Each structure stands twice: as C-alpha cells, then as structure tokens.
PDB file of N, CA and C in Angstrom:
ATOM      1  N   MET A  40     114.671  95.940  98.502  1.00 50.00           N
ATOM      2  CA  MET A  40     113.949  95.296  97.334  1.00 50.00           C
ATOM      3  C   MET A  40     114.151  95.822  96.059  1.00 50.00           C
ATOM      4  N   ALA A  41     115.126  95.240  95.094  1.00 61.00           N
ATOM      5  CA  ALA A  41     115.818  95.929  94.130  1.00 61.00           C
ATOM      6  C   ALA A  41     114.836  96.265  92.828  1.00 61.00           C
ATOM      7  N   GLU A  42     114.335  95.129  92.465  1.00 84.00           N
ATOM      8  CA  GLU A  42     113.092  95.497  91.305  1.00 84.00           C
ATOM      9  C   GLU A  42     111.809  95.543  91.830  1.00 84.00           C
ATOM     10  N   LYS A  43     111.011  96.515  91.170  1.00 91.00           N
ATOM     11  CA  LYS A  43     109.726  96.784  91.188  1.00 91.00           C
ATOM     12  C   LYS A  43     108.834  95.351  90.908  1.00 91.00           C
ATOM     13  N   ILE A  44     107.622  95.163  91.518  1.00 93.00           N
ATOM     14  CA  ILE A  44     106.660  93.997  91.108  1.00 93.00           C
ATOM     15  C   ILE A  44     106.160  94.871  89.969  1.00 93.00           C
ATOM     16  N   LYS A  45     106.091  94.246  88.620  1.00 96.00           N
ATOM     17  CA  LYS A  45     105.631  94.807  87.553  1.00 96.00           C
ATOM     18  C   LYS A  45     104.034  94.184  87.228  1.00 96.00           C
ATOM     19  N   ILE A  46     103.218  95.030  87.416  1.00 96.00           N
ATOM     20  CA  ILE A  46     101.634  94.605  87.218  1.00 96.00           C
ATOM     21  C   ILE A  46     101.258  95.388  85.503  1.00 96.00           C
ATOM     22  N   GLU A  47     100.849  94.410  84.957  1.00 96.00           N
ATOM     23  CA  GLU A  47      99.954  94.747  83.707  1.00 96.00           C
ATOM     24  C   GLU A  47      98.769  94.497  83.539  1.00 96.00           C
ATOM     25  N   ILE A  48      98.095  95.581  83.181  1.00 96.00           N
ATOM     26  CA  ILE A  48      96.416  95.096  83.478  1.00 96.00           C
ATOM     27  C   ILE A  48      95.903  95.421  81.931  1.00 96.00           C
ATOM     28  N   CYS A  49      95.330  94.236  81.552  1.00 94.00           N
ATOM     29  CA  CYS A  49      94.816  93.999  80.134  1.00 94.00           C
ATOM     30  C   CYS A  49      93.748  95.275  80.052  1.00 94.00           C
ATOM     31  N   CYS A  50      93.540  95.908  79.055  1.00 94.00           N
ATOM     32  CA  CYS A  50      92.442  97.140  79.025  1.00 94.00           C
ATOM     33  C   CYS A  50      91.859  96.676  77.556  1.00 94.00           C
ATOM     34  N   GLY A  51      91.932  95.419  77.061  1.00 92.00           N
ATOM     35  CA  GLY A  51      91.381  95.271  76.013  1.00 92.00           C
ATOM     36  C   GLY A  51      89.743  95.452  76.044  1.00 92.00           C
ATOM     37  N   THR A  52      88.909  95.140  75.305  1.00 91.00           N
ATOM     38  CA  THR A  52      87.314  95.581  75.575  1.00 91.00           C
ATOM     39  C   THR A  52      86.788  94.584  76.421  1.00 91.00           C
ATOM     40  N   THR A  53      86.976  93.388  76.047  1.00 89.00           N
ATOM     41  CA  THR A  53      86.440  92.268  76.952  1.00 89.00           C
ATOM     42  C   THR A  53      87.036  92.381  78.447  1.00 89.00           C
ATOM     43  N   CYS A  54      88.335  92.541  78.685  1.00 92.00           N
ATOM     44  CA  CYS A  54      88.856  92.616  79.626  1.00 92.00           C
ATOM     45  C   CYS A  54      88.434  94.030  80.566  1.00 92.00           C
ATOM     46  N   TYR A  55      88.247  94.968  79.830  1.00 93.00           N
ATOM     47  CA  TYR A  55      87.592  96.121  80.508  1.00 93.00           C
ATOM     48  C   TYR A  55      86.473  96.131  81.002  1.00 93.00           C
ATOM     49  N   MET A  56      85.610  95.318  80.161  1.00 92.00           N
ATOM     50  CA  MET A  56      83.984  95.238  80.515  1.00 92.00           C
ATOM     51  C   MET A  56      83.981  94.466  81.607  1.00 92.00           C
ATOM     52  N   LEU A  57      84.652  93.316  81.962  1.00 92.00           N
ATOM     53  CA  LEU A  57      84.528  92.345  82.735  1.00 92.00           C
ATOM     54  C   LEU A  57      85.354  92.377  83.962  1.00 92.00           C
ATOM     55  N   GLY A  58      85.814  93.689  84.350  1.00 93.00           N
ATOM     56  CA  GLY A  58      86.503  94.006  85.582  1.00 93.00           C
ATOM     57  C   GLY A  58      87.866  94.726  85.476  1.00 93.00           C
ATOM     58  N   ALA A  59      88.526  94.993  84.269  1.00 95.00           N
ATOM     59  CA  ALA A  59      89.747  95.665  84.509  1.00 95.00           C
ATOM     60  C   ALA A  59      89.608  97.076  84.667  1.00 95.00           C
ATOM     61  N   GLY A  60      88.388  97.691  84.427  1.00 93.00           N
ATOM     62  CA  GLY A  60      88.405  99.172  84.613  1.00 93.00           C
ATOM     63  C   GLY A  60      88.441  99.182  86.364  1.00 93.00           C
ATOM     64  N   GLU A  61      87.812  98.205  87.125  1.00 94.00           N
ATOM     65  CA  GLU A  61      88.146  98.329  88.494  1.00 94.00           C
ATOM     66  C   GLU A  61      89.467  98.072  88.857  1.00 94.00           C
ATOM     67  N   LEU A  62      90.234  97.257  88.099  1.00 95.00           N
ATOM     68  CA  LEU A  62      91.663  96.836  88.512  1.00 95.00           C
ATOM     69  C   LEU A  62      92.395  98.176  88.399  1.00 95.00           C
ATOM     70  N   LEU A  63      91.990  99.014  87.479  1.00 94.00           N
ATOM     71  CA  LEU A  63      92.780 100.258  87.418  1.00 94.00           C
ATOM     72  C   LEU A  63      92.733 101.161  88.405  1.00 94.00           C
ATOM     73  N   LYS A  64      92.010 100.961  89.451  1.00 93.00           N
ATOM     74  CA  LYS A  64      91.929 101.894  90.833  1.00 93.00           C
ATOM     75  C   LYS A  64      93.103 101.043  91.667  1.00 93.00           C
ATOM     76  N   LEU A  65      93.698 100.258  91.506  1.00 93.00           N
ATOM     77  CA  LEU A  65      94.746  99.392  92.287  1.00 93.00           C
ATOM     78  C   LEU A  65      95.826 100.728  92.669  1.00 93.00           C
ATOM     79  N   GLU A  66      96.128 101.236  91.737  1.00 88.00           N
ATOM     80  CA  GLU A  66      97.184 102.269  92.013  1.00 88.00           C
ATOM     81  C   GLU A  66      96.779 103.314  93.344  1.00 88.00           C
ATOM     82  N   GLU A  67      95.589 103.592  93.103  1.00 90.00           N
ATOM     83  CA  GLU A  67      94.934 104.466  94.157  1.00 90.00           C
ATOM     84  C   GLU A  67      94.930 104.031  95.342  1.00 90.00           C
ATOM     85  N   ILE A  68      94.368 102.707  95.681  1.00 89.00           N
ATOM     86  CA  ILE A  68      94.175 102.154  96.953  1.00 89.00           C
ATOM     87  C   ILE A  68      95.267 101.194  97.655  1.00 89.00           C
ATOM     88  N   LEU A  69      96.441 101.360  96.839  1.00 88.00           N
ATOM     89  CA  LEU A  69      97.647 100.447  97.416  1.00 88.00           C
ATOM     90  C   LEU A  69      98.178 101.542  98.665  1.00 88.00           C
ATOM     91  N   PRO A  70      98.315 100.732  99.704  1.00 87.00           N
ATOM     92  CA  PRO A  70      98.761 101.552 100.950  1.00 87.00           C
ATOM     93  C   PRO A  70     100.186 102.241 100.485  1.00 87.00           C
ATOM     94  N   GLU A  71     100.335 103.406 100.928  1.00 88.00           N
ATOM     95  CA  GLU A  71     101.361 104.280 100.658  1.00 88.00           C
ATOM     96  C   GLU A  71     102.869 103.601 100.623  1.00 88.00           C
ATOM     97  N   GLU A  72     103.061 102.505 101.530  1.00 85.00           N
ATOM     98  CA  GLU A  72     104.370 101.876 101.741  1.00 85.00           C
ATOM     99  C   GLU A  72     104.352 100.950 100.608  1.00 85.00           C
ATOM    100  N   TRP A  73     103.508 100.675 100.025  1.00 85.00           N
ATOM    101  CA  TRP A  73     103.501  99.583  98.881  1.00 85.00           C
ATOM    102  C   TRP A  73     103.999 100.238  97.754  1.00 85.00           C
ATOM    103  N   ARG A  74     103.748 101.474  97.392  1.00 87.00           N
ATOM    104  CA  ARG A  74     103.742 101.998  96.186  1.00 87.00           C
ATOM    105  C   ARG A  74     105.146 102.095  95.743  1.00 87.00           C
ATOM    106  N   GLU A  75     106.530 102.255  96.264  1.00 88.00           N
ATOM    107  CA  GLU A  75     107.388 101.990  95.996  1.00 88.00           C
ATOM    108  C   GLU A  75     108.011 100.883  95.375  1.00 88.00           C
ATOM    109  N   TYR A  76     107.332  99.695  95.699  1.00 89.00           N
ATOM    110  CA  TYR A  76     107.574  98.717  95.140  1.00 89.00           C
ATOM    111  C   TYR A  76     106.668  97.764  94.159  1.00 89.00           C
ATOM    112  N   VAL A  77     105.963  98.659  93.430  1.00 93.00           N
ATOM    113  CA  VAL A  77     105.152  98.197  92.444  1.00 93.00           C
ATOM    114  C   VAL A  77     104.908  99.136  91.233  1.00 93.00           C
ATOM    115  N   ASP A  78     105.168  98.775  90.189  1.00 95.00           N
ATOM    116  CA  ASP A  78     105.149  99.408  88.995  1.00 95.00           C
ATOM    117  C   ASP A  78     103.693  98.994  88.057  1.00 95.00           C
ATOM    118  N   ILE A  79     102.524  99.586  88.072  1.00 95.00           N
ATOM    119  CA  ILE A  79     101.174  99.330  87.719  1.00 95.00           C
ATOM    120  C   ILE A  79     101.284 100.108  86.274  1.00 95.00           C
ATOM    121  N   SER A  80     100.683  99.058  85.079  1.00 95.00           N
ATOM    122  CA  SER A  80     100.358  99.899  84.016  1.00 95.00           C
ATOM    123  C   SER A  80      99.188  99.299  83.101  1.00 95.00           C
ATOM    124  N   ALA A  81      98.508 100.154  82.406  1.00 95.00           N
ATOM    125  CA  ALA A  81      97.549  99.536  81.395  1.00 95.00           C
ATOM    126  C   ALA A  81      98.039  99.153  80.246  1.00 95.00           C
ATOM    127  N   VAL A  82      97.708  98.166  79.586  1.00 95.00           N
ATOM    128  CA  VAL A  82      98.149  97.790  78.476  1.00 95.00           C
ATOM    129  C   VAL A  82      97.084  97.270  77.327  1.00 95.00           C
ATOM    130  N   PRO A  83      97.221  97.625  76.178  1.00 93.00           N
ATOM    131  CA  PRO A  83      96.373  97.124  75.261  1.00 93.00           C
ATOM    132  C   PRO A  83      96.034  95.664  75.175  1.00 93.00           C
ATOM    133  N   CYS A  84      95.298  95.159  74.789  1.00 87.00           N
ATOM    134  CA  CYS A  84      94.615  93.776  74.547  1.00 87.00           C
ATOM    135  C   CYS A  84      95.922  92.816  74.329  1.00 87.00           C
ATOM    136  N   ASN A  85      95.816  91.915  75.289  1.00 82.00           N
ATOM    137  CA  ASN A  85      97.130  90.676  75.445  1.00 82.00           C
ATOM    138  C   ASN A  85      96.623  89.570  74.241  1.00 82.00           C
ATOM    139  N   GLU A  86      95.369  89.656  73.981  1.00 83.00           N
ATOM    140  CA  GLU A  86      94.863  88.521  73.038  1.00 83.00           C
ATOM    141  C   GLU A  86      94.507  87.234  73.893  1.00 83.00           C
ATOM    142  N   LEU A  87      94.547  87.341  75.037  1.00 81.00           N
ATOM    143  CA  LEU A  87      94.116  85.910  75.655  1.00 81.00           C
ATOM    144  C   LEU A  87      92.665  85.677  75.172  1.00 81.00           C
ATOM    145  N   CYS A  88      91.807  86.510  75.594  1.00 76.00           N
ATOM    146  CA  CYS A  88      90.420  86.268  75.588  1.00 76.00           C
ATOM    147  C   CYS A  88      89.932  85.894  73.893  1.00 76.00           C
ATOM    148  N   ASN A  89      90.914  86.138  73.169  1.00 77.00           N
ATOM    149  CA  ASN A  89      90.377  85.991  71.587  1.00 77.00           C
ATOM    150  C   ASN A  89      90.182  84.233  71.389  1.00 77.00           C
ATOM    151  N   ASP A  90      90.696  83.516  72.323  1.00 77.00           N
ATOM    152  CA  ASP A  90      90.609  82.278  72.455  1.00 77.00           C
ATOM    153  C   ASP A  90      89.060  81.978  72.918  1.00 77.00           C
ATOM    154  N   PRO A  91      88.019  81.328  72.312  1.00 76.00           N
ATOM    155  CA  PRO A  91      86.691  81.162  72.918  1.00 76.00           C
ATOM    156  C   PRO A  91      86.877  80.479  74.515  1.00 76.00           C
ATOM    157  N   LYS A  92      87.672  79.690  74.554  1.00 78.00           N
ATOM    158  CA  LYS A  92      87.767  78.852  75.783  1.00 78.00           C
ATOM    159  C   LYS A  92      88.324  79.761  76.905  1.00 78.00           C
ATOM    160  N   ASN A  93      88.910  80.872  76.517  1.00 77.00           N
ATOM    161  CA  ASN A  93      89.301  81.704  77.594  1.00 77.00           C
ATOM    162  C   ASN A  93      88.450  83.124  78.068  1.00 77.00           C
ATOM    163  N   LEU A  94      87.570  83.183  77.052  1.00 74.00           N
ATOM    164  CA  LEU A  94      86.707  84.166  77.223  1.00 74.00           C
ATOM    165  C   LEU A  94      85.964  84.605  78.519  1.00 74.00           C
ATOM    166  N   HIS A  95      85.804  83.328  79.107  1.00 82.00           N
ATOM    167  CA  HIS A  95      85.090  83.580  80.491  1.00 82.00           C
ATOM    168  C   HIS A  95      85.854  83.745  81.569  1.00 82.00           C
ATOM    169  N   ASN A  96      87.280  83.864  81.543  1.00 91.00           N
ATOM    170  CA  ASN A  96      88.454  83.762  82.351  1.00 91.00           C
ATOM    171  C   ASN A  96      88.959  85.518  82.414  1.00 91.00           C
ATOM    172  N   ALA A  97      88.100  86.384  81.680  1.00 91.00           N
ATOM    173  CA  ALA A  97      88.610  87.922  81.820  1.00 91.00           C
ATOM    174  C   ALA A  97      88.225  88.396  82.983  1.00 91.00           C
ATOM    175  N   PRO A  98      88.820  89.321  83.530  1.00 95.00           N
ATOM    176  CA  PRO A  98      90.009  90.006  82.897  1.00 95.00           C
ATOM    177  C   PRO A  98      91.347  89.233  83.425  1.00 95.00           C
ATOM    178  N   PHE A  99      92.201  89.682  82.387  1.00 95.00           N
ATOM    179  CA  PHE A  99      93.479  89.153  82.679  1.00 95.00           C
ATOM    180  C   PHE A  99      94.691  90.008  83.038  1.00 95.00           C
ATOM    181  N   ILE A 100      95.632  89.934  83.967  1.00 96.00           N
ATOM    182  CA  ILE A 100      96.709  90.698  84.222  1.00 96.00           C
ATOM    183  C   ILE A 100      97.944  89.708  84.216  1.00 96.00           C
ATOM    184  N   THR A 101      98.960  90.323  84.109  1.00 95.00           N
ATOM    185  CA  THR A 101     100.278  89.828  84.301  1.00 95.00           C
ATOM    186  C   THR A 101     101.150  90.338  85.550  1.00 95.00           C
ATOM    187  N   ILE A 102     101.371  89.659  86.157  1.00 95.00           N
ATOM    188  CA  ILE A 102     102.358  90.007  87.364  1.00 95.00           C
ATOM    189  C   ILE A 102     103.767  89.510  86.998  1.00 95.00           C
ATOM    190  N   ASP A 103     104.778  90.220  87.005  1.00 94.00           N
ATOM    191  CA  ASP A 103     105.968  89.836  86.817  1.00 94.00           C
ATOM    192  C   ASP A 103     106.364  88.709  85.688  1.00 94.00           C
ATOM    193  N   GLY A 104     105.371  88.926  84.675  1.00 93.00           N
ATOM    194  CA  GLY A 104     105.511  88.034  83.384  1.00 93.00           C
ATOM    195  C   GLY A 104     104.488  86.743  83.617  1.00 93.00           C
ATOM    196  N   GLU A 105     104.068  86.641  84.753  1.00 94.00           N
ATOM    197  CA  GLU A 105     103.044  85.670  84.968  1.00 94.00           C
ATOM    198  C   GLU A 105     101.747  86.135  84.924  1.00 94.00           C
ATOM    199  N   VAL A 106     100.705  85.232  84.132  1.00 93.00           N
ATOM    200  CA  VAL A 106      99.421  85.586  83.504  1.00 93.00           C
ATOM    201  C   VAL A 106      98.500  85.131  84.639  1.00 93.00           C
ATOM    202  N   TYR A 107      97.680  86.051  85.337  1.00 95.00           N
ATOM    203  CA  TYR A 107      96.622  85.474  85.992  1.00 95.00           C
ATOM    204  C   TYR A 107      95.259  85.595  85.346  1.00 95.00           C
ATOM    205  N   ALA A 108      94.092  84.875  85.525  1.00 94.00           N
ATOM    206  CA  ALA A 108      92.859  85.216  84.915  1.00 94.00           C
ATOM    207  C   ALA A 108      91.784  85.559  85.843  1.00 94.00           C
ATOM    208  N   ASN A 109      90.804  85.724  85.736  1.00 95.00           N
ATOM    209  CA  ASN A 109      89.616  86.259  86.414  1.00 95.00           C
ATOM    210  C   ASN A 109      90.125  87.225  87.642  1.00 95.00           C
ATOM    211  N   ALA A 110      90.857  88.263  87.189  1.00 96.00           N
ATOM    212  CA  ALA A 110      91.834  88.853  88.230  1.00 96.00           C
ATOM    213  C   ALA A 110      90.659  90.021  89.126  1.00 96.00           C
ATOM    214  N   SER A 111      91.048  90.100  90.469  1.00 96.00           N
ATOM    215  CA  SER A 111      90.061  91.181  91.251  1.00 96.00           C
ATOM    216  C   SER A 111      91.141  91.947  92.018  1.00 96.00           C
ATOM    217  N   LEU A 112      90.635  92.950  92.497  1.00 94.00           N
ATOM    218  CA  LEU A 112      91.551  93.889  93.280  1.00 94.00           C
ATOM    219  C   LEU A 112      92.002  92.972  94.516  1.00 94.00           C
ATOM    220  N   GLU A 113      90.914  92.156  95.023  1.00 94.00           N
ATOM    221  CA  GLU A 113      91.627  91.177  96.254  1.00 94.00           C
ATOM    222  C   GLU A 113      92.565  90.261  95.753  1.00 94.00           C
ATOM    223  N   GLY A 114      92.261  89.592  94.619  1.00 95.00           N
ATOM    224  CA  GLY A 114      93.364  88.740  94.408  1.00 95.00           C
ATOM    225  C   GLY A 114      94.836  89.367  94.101  1.00 95.00           C
ATOM    226  N   VAL A 115      94.621  90.342  93.358  1.00 95.00           N
ATOM    227  CA  VAL A 115      95.985  91.066  93.255  1.00 95.00           C
ATOM    228  C   VAL A 115      96.642  91.367  94.449  1.00 95.00           C
ATOM    229  N   THR A 116      95.808  91.971  95.395  1.00 92.00           N
ATOM    230  CA  THR A 116      96.399  92.065  96.534  1.00 92.00           C
ATOM    231  C   THR A 116      97.085  91.090  97.460  1.00 92.00           C
ATOM    232  N   ASN A 117      96.188  90.097  97.263  1.00 93.00           N
ATOM    233  CA  ASN A 117      96.830  88.707  97.774  1.00 93.00           C
ATOM    234  C   ASN A 117      98.296  88.463  97.351  1.00 93.00           C
ATOM    235  N   ILE A 118      98.328  88.552  95.959  1.00 94.00           N
ATOM    236  CA  ILE A 118      99.553  88.367  95.063  1.00 94.00           C
ATOM    237  C   ILE A 118     100.458  89.035  95.659  1.00 94.00           C
ATOM    238  N   LEU A 119     100.232  90.413  95.760  1.00 91.00           N
ATOM    239  CA  LEU A 119     101.178  91.257  95.921  1.00 91.00           C
ATOM    240  C   LEU A 119     101.864  91.134  97.313  1.00 91.00           C
ATOM    241  N   VAL A 120     101.175  90.819  98.380  1.00 90.00           N
ATOM    242  CA  VAL A 120     101.569  90.517  99.675  1.00 90.00           C
ATOM    243  C   VAL A 120     102.552  89.458  99.656  1.00 90.00           C
ATOM    244  N   GLU A 121     102.158  88.334  98.889  1.00 91.00           N
ATOM    245  CA  GLU A 121     102.957  87.242  98.783  1.00 91.00           C
ATOM    246  C   GLU A 121     104.434  87.436  98.202  1.00 91.00           C
ATOM    247  N   LYS A 122     104.492  88.082  96.865  1.00 87.00           N
ATOM    248  CA  LYS A 122     105.705  88.586  96.134  1.00 87.00           C
ATOM    249  C   LYS A 122     106.466  89.308  96.913  1.00 87.00           C
ATOM    250  N   MET A 123     105.930  90.557  97.844  1.00 83.00           N
ATOM    251  CA  MET A 123     106.676  91.329  98.423  1.00 83.00           C
ATOM    252  C   MET A 123     107.261  90.526  99.463  1.00 83.00           C
ATOM    253  N   GLN A 124     106.709  89.589 100.059  1.00 84.00           N
ATOM    254  CA  GLN A 124     107.368  88.921 101.593  1.00 84.00           C
ATOM    255  C   GLN A 124     108.436  88.219 100.842  1.00 84.00           C
ATOM    256  N   LYS A 125     108.065  87.456  99.657  1.00 82.00           N
ATOM    257  CA  LYS A 125     109.293  86.807  99.020  1.00 82.00           C
ATOM    258  C   LYS A 125     110.429  87.483  98.796  1.00 82.00           C
ATOM    259  N   LYS A 126     110.205  88.661  98.516  1.00 73.00           N
ATOM    260  CA  LYS A 126     111.425  89.671  97.794  1.00 73.00           C
ATOM    261  C   LYS A 126     111.856  90.491  99.096  1.00 73.00           C
ATOM    262  N   GLY A 127     111.297  90.536 100.315  1.00 68.00           N
ATOM    263  CA  GLY A 127     111.802  90.997 101.414  1.00 68.00           C
ATOM    264  C   GLY A 127     111.627  92.548 101.587  1.00 68.00           C
ATOM    265  N   GLY A 128     110.873  93.134 100.800  1.00 55.00           N
ATOM    266  CA  GLY A 128     110.473  94.547 100.569  1.00 55.00           C
ATOM    267  C   GLY A 128     109.393  94.784 101.546  1.00 55.00           C
ATOM    268  N   TRP A 129     108.754  93.843 102.133  1.00 57.00           N
ATOM    269  CA  TRP A 129     107.664  94.002 103.000  1.00 57.00           C
ATOM    270  C   TRP A 129     107.233  93.095 103.902  1.00 57.00           C
ATOM    271  N   ASP A 130     106.871  93.384 105.414  1.00 55.00           N
ATOM    272  CA  ASP A 130     106.889  92.062 106.318  1.00 55.00           C
ATOM    273  C   ASP A 130     105.648  91.885 106.903  1.00 55.00           C
ATOM    274  N   GLY A 131     104.505  92.857 106.041  1.00 51.00           N
ATOM    275  CA  GLY A 131     103.295  92.508 106.297  1.00 51.00           C
ATOM    276  C   GLY A 131     102.786  92.807 107.659  1.00 51.00           C
TER     277      GLY A 131
END
C-alpha cells in the first residue's frame, strides 16, 4: 500500500465538544499493524458546523478528502477497514 490513509479530525469547539476529543484517541487504539497505513491529524475548525443545518452533524472528520459527519470511533474503524482492504494494505 503506497499512500497512507489520511484522517483529519476537526477540533473546532463544536466538534470537540460533540466527540472529536474522543476521536483523538484513535491513534492510541489502532492495532499496531494498522499504524503504518494511517496518518491521523487534528485540524482547526473546518467550518462545516457554521451552517446551522449542519450543527447537529458534528463531529466532522475527513478521510482521504471525503467528509464524514457524526463521526465515532466505531464508524472510523469501519471506514479504515474498508479502505485498507481496497488498497490492499490489510486483509482483515
């Protein structure tokens, strides 16, 4: 697998208060064999929840440029498994 899967966790106030703080633990809980395939970073507010219709969808994350709302550790893990299988970096 050539490129790492890039995960950006929005850490603006709203996202942080609605779960991004918990998502920052992702790097600590990833299985050791996954870590070489994933690049996780916290980013300042991505402005997505500034739109009132999106406020209830926080926290937001971006994985390989695709935005995901209502992010959770379980949901991110599921996305990672799928992406790694597609890229051939992990066979589950």
